[in-house]
mmCIF file of C-alpha atoms and ligand atoms in Angstrom:
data_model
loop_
_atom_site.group_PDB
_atom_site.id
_atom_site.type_symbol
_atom_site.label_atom_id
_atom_site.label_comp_id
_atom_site.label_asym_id
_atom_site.label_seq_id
_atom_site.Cartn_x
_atom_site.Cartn_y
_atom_site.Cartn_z
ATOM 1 C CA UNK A 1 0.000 0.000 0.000
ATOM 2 C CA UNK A 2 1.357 3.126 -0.664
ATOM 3 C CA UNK A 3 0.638 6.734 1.546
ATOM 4 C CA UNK A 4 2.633 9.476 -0.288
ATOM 5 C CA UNK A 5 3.599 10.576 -3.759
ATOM 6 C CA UNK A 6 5.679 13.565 -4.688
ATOM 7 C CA UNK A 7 4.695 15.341 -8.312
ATOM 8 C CA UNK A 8 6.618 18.277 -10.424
ATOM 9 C CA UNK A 9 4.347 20.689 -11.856
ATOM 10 C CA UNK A 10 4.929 20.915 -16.045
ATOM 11 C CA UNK A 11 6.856 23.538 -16.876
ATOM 12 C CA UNK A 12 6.216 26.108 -19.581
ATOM 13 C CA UNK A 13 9.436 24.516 -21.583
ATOM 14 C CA UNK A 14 7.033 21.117 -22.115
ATOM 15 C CA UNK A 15 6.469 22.001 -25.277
ATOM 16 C CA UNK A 16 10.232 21.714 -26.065
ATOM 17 C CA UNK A 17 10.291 18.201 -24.344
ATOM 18 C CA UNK A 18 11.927 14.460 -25.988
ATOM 19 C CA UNK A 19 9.400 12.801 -28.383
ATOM 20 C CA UNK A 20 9.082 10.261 -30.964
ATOM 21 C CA UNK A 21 4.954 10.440 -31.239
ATOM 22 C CA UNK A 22 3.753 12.368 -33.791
ATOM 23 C CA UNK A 23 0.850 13.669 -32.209
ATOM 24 C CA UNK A 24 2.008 17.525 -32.406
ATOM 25 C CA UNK A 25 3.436 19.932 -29.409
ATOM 26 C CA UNK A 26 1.844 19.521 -26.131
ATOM 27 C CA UNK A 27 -0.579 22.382 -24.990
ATOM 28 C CA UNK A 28 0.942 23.936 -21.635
ATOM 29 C CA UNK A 29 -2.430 25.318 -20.408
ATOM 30 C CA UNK A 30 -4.165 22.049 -21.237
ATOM 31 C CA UNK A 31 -1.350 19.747 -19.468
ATOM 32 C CA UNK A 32 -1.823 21.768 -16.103
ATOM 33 C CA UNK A 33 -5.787 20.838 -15.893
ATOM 34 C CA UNK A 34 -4.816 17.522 -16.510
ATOM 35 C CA UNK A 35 -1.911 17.381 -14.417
ATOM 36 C CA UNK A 36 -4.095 18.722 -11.115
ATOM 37 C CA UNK A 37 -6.837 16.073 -12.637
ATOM 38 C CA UNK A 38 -3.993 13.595 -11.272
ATOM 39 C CA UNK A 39 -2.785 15.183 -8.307
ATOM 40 C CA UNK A 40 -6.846 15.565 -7.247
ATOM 41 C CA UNK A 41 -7.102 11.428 -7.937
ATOM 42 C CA UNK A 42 -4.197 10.624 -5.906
ATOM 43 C CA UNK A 43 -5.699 12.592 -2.825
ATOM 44 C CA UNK A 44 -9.120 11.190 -3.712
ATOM 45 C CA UNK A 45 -7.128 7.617 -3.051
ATOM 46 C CA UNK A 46 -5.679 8.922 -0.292
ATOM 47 C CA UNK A 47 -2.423 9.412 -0.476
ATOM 48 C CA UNK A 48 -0.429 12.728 0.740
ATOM 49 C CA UNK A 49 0.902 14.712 -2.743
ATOM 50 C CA UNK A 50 4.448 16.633 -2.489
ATOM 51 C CA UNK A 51 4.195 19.167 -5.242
ATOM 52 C CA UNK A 52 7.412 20.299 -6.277
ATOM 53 C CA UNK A 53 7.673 23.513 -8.538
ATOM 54 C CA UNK A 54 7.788 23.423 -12.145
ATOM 55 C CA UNK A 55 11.730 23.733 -13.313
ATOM 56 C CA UNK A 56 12.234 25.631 -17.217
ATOM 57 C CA UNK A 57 15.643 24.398 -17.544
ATOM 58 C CA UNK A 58 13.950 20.580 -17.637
ATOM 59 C CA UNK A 59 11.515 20.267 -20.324
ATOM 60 C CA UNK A 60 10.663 17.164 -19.266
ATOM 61 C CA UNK A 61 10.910 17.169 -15.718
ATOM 62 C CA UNK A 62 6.960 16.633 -15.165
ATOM 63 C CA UNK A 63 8.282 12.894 -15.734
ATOM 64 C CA UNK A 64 9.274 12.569 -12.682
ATOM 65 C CA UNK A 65 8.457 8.774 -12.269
ATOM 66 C CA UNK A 66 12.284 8.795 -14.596
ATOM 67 C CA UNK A 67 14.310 10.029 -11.294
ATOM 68 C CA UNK A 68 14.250 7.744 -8.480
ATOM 69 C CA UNK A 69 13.138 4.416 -7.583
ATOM 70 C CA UNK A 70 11.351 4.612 -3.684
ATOM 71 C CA UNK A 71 11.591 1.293 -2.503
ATOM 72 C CA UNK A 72 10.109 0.433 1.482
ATOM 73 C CA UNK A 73 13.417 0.819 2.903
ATOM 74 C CA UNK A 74 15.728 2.682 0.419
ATOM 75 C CA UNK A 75 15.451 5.488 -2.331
ATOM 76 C CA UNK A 76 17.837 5.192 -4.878
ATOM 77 C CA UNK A 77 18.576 8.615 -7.386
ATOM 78 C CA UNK A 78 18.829 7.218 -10.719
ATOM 79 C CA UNK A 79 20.943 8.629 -13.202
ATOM 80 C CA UNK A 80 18.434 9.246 -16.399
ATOM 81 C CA UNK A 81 20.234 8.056 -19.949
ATOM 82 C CA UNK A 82 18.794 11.094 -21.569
ATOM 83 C CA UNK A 83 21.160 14.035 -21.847
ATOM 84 C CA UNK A 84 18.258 16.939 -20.944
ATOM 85 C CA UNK A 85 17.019 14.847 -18.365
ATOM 86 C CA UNK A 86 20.232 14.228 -15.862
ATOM 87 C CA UNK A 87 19.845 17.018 -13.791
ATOM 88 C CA UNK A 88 16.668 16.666 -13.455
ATOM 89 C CA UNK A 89 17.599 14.758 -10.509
ATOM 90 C CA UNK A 90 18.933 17.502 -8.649
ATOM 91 C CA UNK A 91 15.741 19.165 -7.421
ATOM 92 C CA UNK A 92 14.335 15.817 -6.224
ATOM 93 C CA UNK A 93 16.690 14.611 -4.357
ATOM 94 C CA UNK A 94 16.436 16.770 -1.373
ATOM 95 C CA UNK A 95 12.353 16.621 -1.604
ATOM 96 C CA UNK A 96 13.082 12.353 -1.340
ATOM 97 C CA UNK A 97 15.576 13.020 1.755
ATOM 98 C CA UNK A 98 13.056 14.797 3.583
ATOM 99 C CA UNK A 99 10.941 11.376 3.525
ATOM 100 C CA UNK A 100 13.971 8.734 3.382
ATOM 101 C CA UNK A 101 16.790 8.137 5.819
ATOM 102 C CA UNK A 102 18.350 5.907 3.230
ATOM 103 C CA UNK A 103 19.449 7.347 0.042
ATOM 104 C CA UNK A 104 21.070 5.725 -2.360
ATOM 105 C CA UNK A 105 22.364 7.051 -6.233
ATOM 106 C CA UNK A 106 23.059 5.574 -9.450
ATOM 107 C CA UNK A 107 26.601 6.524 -10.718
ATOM 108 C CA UNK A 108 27.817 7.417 -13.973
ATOM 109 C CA UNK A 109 28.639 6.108 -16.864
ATOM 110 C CA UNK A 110 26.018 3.690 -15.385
ATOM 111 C CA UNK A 111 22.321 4.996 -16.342
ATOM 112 C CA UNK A 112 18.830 4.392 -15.472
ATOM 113 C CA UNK A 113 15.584 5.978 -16.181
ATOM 114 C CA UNK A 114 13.620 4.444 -13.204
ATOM 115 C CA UNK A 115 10.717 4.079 -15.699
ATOM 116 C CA UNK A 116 12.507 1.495 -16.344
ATOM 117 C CA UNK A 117 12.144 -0.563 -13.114
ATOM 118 C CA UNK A 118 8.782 -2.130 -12.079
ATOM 119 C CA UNK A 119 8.182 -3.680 -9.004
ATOM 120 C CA UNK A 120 6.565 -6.845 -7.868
ATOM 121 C CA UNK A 121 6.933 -6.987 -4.357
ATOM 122 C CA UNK A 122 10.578 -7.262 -3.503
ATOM 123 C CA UNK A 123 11.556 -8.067 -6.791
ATOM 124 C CA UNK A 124 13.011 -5.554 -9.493
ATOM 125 C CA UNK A 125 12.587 -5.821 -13.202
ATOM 126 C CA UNK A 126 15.108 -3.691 -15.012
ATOM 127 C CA UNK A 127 14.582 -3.093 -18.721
ATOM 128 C CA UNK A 128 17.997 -2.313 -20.815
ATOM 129 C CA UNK A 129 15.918 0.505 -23.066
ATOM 130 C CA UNK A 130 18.199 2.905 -24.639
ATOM 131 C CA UNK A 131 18.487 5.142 -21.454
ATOM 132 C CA UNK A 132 18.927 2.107 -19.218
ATOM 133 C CA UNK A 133 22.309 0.479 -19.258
ATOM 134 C CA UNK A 134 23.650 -2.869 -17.993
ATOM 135 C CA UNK A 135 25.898 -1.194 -15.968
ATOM 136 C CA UNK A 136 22.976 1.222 -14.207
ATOM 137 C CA UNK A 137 20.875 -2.187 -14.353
ATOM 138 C CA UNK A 138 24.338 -3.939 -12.283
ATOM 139 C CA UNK A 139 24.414 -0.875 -9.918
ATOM 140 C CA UNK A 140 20.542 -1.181 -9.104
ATOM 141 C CA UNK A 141 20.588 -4.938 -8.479
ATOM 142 C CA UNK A 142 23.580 -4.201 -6.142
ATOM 143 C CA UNK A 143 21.959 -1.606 -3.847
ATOM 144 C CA UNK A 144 18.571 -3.574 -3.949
ATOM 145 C CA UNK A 145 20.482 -6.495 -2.518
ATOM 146 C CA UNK A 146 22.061 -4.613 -0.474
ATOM 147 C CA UNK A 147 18.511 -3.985 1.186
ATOM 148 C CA UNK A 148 17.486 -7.610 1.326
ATOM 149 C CA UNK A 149 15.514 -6.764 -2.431
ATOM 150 C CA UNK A 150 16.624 -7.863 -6.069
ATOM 151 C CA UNK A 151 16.260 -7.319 -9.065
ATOM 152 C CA UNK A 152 16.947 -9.214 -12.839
ATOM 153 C CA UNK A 153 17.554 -7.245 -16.439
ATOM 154 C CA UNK A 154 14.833 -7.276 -18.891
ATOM 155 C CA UNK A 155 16.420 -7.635 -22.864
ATOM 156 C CA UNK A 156 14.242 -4.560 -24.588
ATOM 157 C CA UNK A 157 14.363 -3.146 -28.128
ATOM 158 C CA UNK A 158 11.335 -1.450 -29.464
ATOM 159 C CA UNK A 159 9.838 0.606 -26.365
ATOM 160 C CA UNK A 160 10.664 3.926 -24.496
ATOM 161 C CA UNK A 161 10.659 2.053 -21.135
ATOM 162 C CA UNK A 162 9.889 -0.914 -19.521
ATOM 163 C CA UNK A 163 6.880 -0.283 -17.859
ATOM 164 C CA UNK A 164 5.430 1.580 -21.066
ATOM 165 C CA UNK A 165 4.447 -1.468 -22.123
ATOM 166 C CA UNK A 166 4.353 -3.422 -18.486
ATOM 167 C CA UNK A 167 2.386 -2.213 -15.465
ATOM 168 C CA UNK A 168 1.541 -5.061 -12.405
ATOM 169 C CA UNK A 169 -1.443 -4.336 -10.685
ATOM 170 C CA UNK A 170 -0.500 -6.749 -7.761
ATOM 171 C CA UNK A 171 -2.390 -10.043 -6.952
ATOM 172 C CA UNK A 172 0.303 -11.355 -9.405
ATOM 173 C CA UNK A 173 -2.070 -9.474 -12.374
ATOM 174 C CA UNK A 174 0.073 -7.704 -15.014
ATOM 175 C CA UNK A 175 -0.716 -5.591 -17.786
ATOM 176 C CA UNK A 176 1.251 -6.542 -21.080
ATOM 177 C CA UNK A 177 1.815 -5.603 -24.380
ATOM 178 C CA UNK A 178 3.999 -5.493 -27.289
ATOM 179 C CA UNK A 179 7.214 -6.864 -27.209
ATOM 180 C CA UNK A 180 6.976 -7.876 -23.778
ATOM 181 C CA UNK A 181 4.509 -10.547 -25.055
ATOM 182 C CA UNK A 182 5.658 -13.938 -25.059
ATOM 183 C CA UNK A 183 8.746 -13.371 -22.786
ATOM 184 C CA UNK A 184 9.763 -16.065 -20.039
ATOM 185 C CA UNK A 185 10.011 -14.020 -17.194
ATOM 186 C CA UNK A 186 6.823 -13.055 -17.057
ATOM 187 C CA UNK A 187 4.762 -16.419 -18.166
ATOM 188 C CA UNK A 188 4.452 -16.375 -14.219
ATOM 189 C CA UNK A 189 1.985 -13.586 -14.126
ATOM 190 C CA UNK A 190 -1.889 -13.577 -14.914
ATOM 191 C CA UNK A 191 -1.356 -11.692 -18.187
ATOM 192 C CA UNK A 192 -4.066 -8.771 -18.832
ATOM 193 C CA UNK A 193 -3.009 -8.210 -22.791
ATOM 194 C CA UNK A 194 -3.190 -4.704 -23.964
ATOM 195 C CA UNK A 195 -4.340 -4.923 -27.949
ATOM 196 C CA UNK A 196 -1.834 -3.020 -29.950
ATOM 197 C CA UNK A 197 -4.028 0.201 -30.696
ATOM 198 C CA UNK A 198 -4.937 0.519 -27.078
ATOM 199 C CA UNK A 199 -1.347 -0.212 -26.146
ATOM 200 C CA UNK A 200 -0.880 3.409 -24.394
ATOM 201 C CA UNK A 201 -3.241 2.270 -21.867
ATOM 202 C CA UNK A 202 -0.158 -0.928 -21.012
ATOM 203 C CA UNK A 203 0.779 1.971 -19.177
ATOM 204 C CA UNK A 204 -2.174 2.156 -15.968
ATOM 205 C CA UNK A 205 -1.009 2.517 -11.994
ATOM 206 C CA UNK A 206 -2.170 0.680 -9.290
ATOM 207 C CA UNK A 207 -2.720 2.475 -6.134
ATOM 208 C CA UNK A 208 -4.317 0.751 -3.332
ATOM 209 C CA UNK A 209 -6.732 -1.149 -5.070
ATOM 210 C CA UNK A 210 -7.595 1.698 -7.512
ATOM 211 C CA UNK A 211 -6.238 1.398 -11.031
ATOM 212 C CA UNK A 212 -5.238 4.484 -13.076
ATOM 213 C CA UNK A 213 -6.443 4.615 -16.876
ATOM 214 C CA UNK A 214 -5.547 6.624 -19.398
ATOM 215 C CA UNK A 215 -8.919 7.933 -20.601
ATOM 216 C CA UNK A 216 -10.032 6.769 -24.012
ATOM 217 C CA UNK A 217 -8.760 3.087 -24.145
ATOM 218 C CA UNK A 218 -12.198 1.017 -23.122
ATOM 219 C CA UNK A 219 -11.036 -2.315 -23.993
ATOM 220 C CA UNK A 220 -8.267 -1.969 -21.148
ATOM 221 C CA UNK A 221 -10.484 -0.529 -18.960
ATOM 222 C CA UNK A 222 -13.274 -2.934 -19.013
ATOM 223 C CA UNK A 223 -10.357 -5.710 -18.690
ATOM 224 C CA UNK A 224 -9.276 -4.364 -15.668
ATOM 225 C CA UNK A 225 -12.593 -3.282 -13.934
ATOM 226 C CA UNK A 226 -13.171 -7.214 -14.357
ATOM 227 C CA UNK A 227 -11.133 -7.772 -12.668
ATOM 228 C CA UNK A 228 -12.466 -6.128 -9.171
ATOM 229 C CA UNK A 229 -9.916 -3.077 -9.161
ATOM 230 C CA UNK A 230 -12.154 0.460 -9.059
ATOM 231 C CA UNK A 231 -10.838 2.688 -12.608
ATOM 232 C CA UNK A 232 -10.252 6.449 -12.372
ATOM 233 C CA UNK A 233 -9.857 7.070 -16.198
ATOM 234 C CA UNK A 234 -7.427 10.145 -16.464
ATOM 235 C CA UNK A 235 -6.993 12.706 -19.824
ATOM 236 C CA UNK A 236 -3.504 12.229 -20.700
ATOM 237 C CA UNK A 237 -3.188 13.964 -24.220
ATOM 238 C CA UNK A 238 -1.122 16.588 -23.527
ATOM 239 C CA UNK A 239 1.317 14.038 -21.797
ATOM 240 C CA UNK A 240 1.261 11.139 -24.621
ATOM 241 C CA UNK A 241 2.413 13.730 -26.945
ATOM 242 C CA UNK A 242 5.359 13.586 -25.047
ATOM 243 C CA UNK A 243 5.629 9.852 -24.921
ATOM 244 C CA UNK A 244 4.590 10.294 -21.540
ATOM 245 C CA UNK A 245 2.557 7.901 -19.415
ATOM 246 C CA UNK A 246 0.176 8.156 -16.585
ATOM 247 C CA UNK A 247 3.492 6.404 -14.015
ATOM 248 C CA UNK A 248 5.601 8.728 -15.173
ATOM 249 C CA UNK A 249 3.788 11.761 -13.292
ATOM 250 C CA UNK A 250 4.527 10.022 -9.968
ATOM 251 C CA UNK A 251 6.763 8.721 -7.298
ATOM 252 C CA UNK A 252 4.719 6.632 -5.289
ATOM 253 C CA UNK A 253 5.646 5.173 -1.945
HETATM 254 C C1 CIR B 1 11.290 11.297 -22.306
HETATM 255 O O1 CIR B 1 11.461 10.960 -23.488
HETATM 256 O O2 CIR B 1 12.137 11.090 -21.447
HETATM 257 C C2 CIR B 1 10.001 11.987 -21.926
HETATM 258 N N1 CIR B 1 9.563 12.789 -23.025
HETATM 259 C C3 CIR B 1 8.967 10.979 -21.561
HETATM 260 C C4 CIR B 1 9.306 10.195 -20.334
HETATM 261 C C5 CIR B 1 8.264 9.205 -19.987
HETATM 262 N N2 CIR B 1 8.594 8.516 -18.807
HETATM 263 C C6 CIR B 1 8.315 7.240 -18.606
HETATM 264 O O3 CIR B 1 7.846 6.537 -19.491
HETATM 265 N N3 CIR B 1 8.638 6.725 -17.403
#
């Protein structure tokens, strides 16, 4: 169960953010609404929101999911692959040390984006994406075992990160899609698959027996619903034109 999340208000410089979609530049005005549309759904949950200020010299710091991984008993900075993106860490790591006595950091040249890393209880799936590196991935495992956790590398090619195309909604239940289809390590799971032209929606957050859905992808929300979780469908447009997904606006812990 999670109690907290910290958030970084979008910045103005959004619109200058990292993007392979082709879905046009984000609108700043638009992204706020639907950035407090979040925020508001994480208090309705229940959990306490940190709101850090928006920073201009980040375009896409909103992401902040990319930064840090919050385990129970450790944080650990991550080191994002992404040139524009590395000091984006800078103004997060003091907001994290105000909640964790244990702070850890991912060195250079290793690198992680930690939307990379999804957890399933104490485990740690790493996926080598192209801001993810085995030597980040070797650094992770390390401190994670270091805190009585682990953690294994996921081979990726095609996606952003791994959990834009994983999310596991606990109770062993994962969301899947893509390339991620098919692979060993996660035959174990009971596999929710996400049909290609919904496959944004791969990308939903569990929170305490709520599930957040990007709005707009029925299929996947009707799978999930069936499955007993309670949906709050969220407008993400502003964000997926970004290659942004509804995790990546969060640290949850
Ligand atoms: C980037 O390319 O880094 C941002 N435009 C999007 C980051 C999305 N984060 C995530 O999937 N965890």
């Amino acid at each position: 169960m999670f109690s907290k999340a910290i958030v970084r208000i979008p910045c103005k410089n959004m619109v200058g953010g990292i993007t392979s979609a082709d879905l046009g530049k984000p609108d700043y005005e638009k992204a706020l609404i639907q950035h407090q549309a979040y925020v508001d759904a994480l208090e309705h949950i229940g959990l306490d929101v940190a709101v850090i200020d928006a920073e201009e010299c980040h375009p896409d710091s909103v992401f902040i999911e990319d930064t840090a991984l919050l385990a129970q008993s450790c944080a650990i900075i991550a080191q994002p692959g992404a040139d524009s993106r590395k000091g984006e860490v800078a103004g997060v790591k003091p907001v994290i040390e105000q909640f964790f006595s244990q702070v850890e950091q991912i060195q250079a040249p290793g690198c992680v984006d930690a939307g990379d890393v999804m957890m399933v209880g104490s485990h740690f799936y790493i996926g080598l994406s192209e801001r993810t590196n085995q030597q980040g991935a070797q650094q992770m495992i390390a401190i994670l075992n270091a805190y009585d956790m682990t953690g294994s590398t996921v081979e990726m090619k095609e996606m952003l990160h791994l959990k834009t195309g994983l999310s596991y909604l606990e109770n062993n239940n994962l969301l899947i899609t893509g390339e991620f289809l098919g692979k060993s390590e996660f035959e174990k799971f009971n596999q929710i698959i996400v049909d290609g032209q919904e496959a944004y929606a791969a990308n939903s957050v569990w929170i305490n027996g709520y599930v957040l859905v990007p709005a707009g992808y029925p299929q996947t929300s009707q799978k999930i619903a069936d499955l007993g979780y309670q949906i709050i469908e969220l407008e993400m447009s502003e964000f997926q034109k970004l290659d942004g997904g509804l995790s990546c606006l969060s640290l949850r812990f």
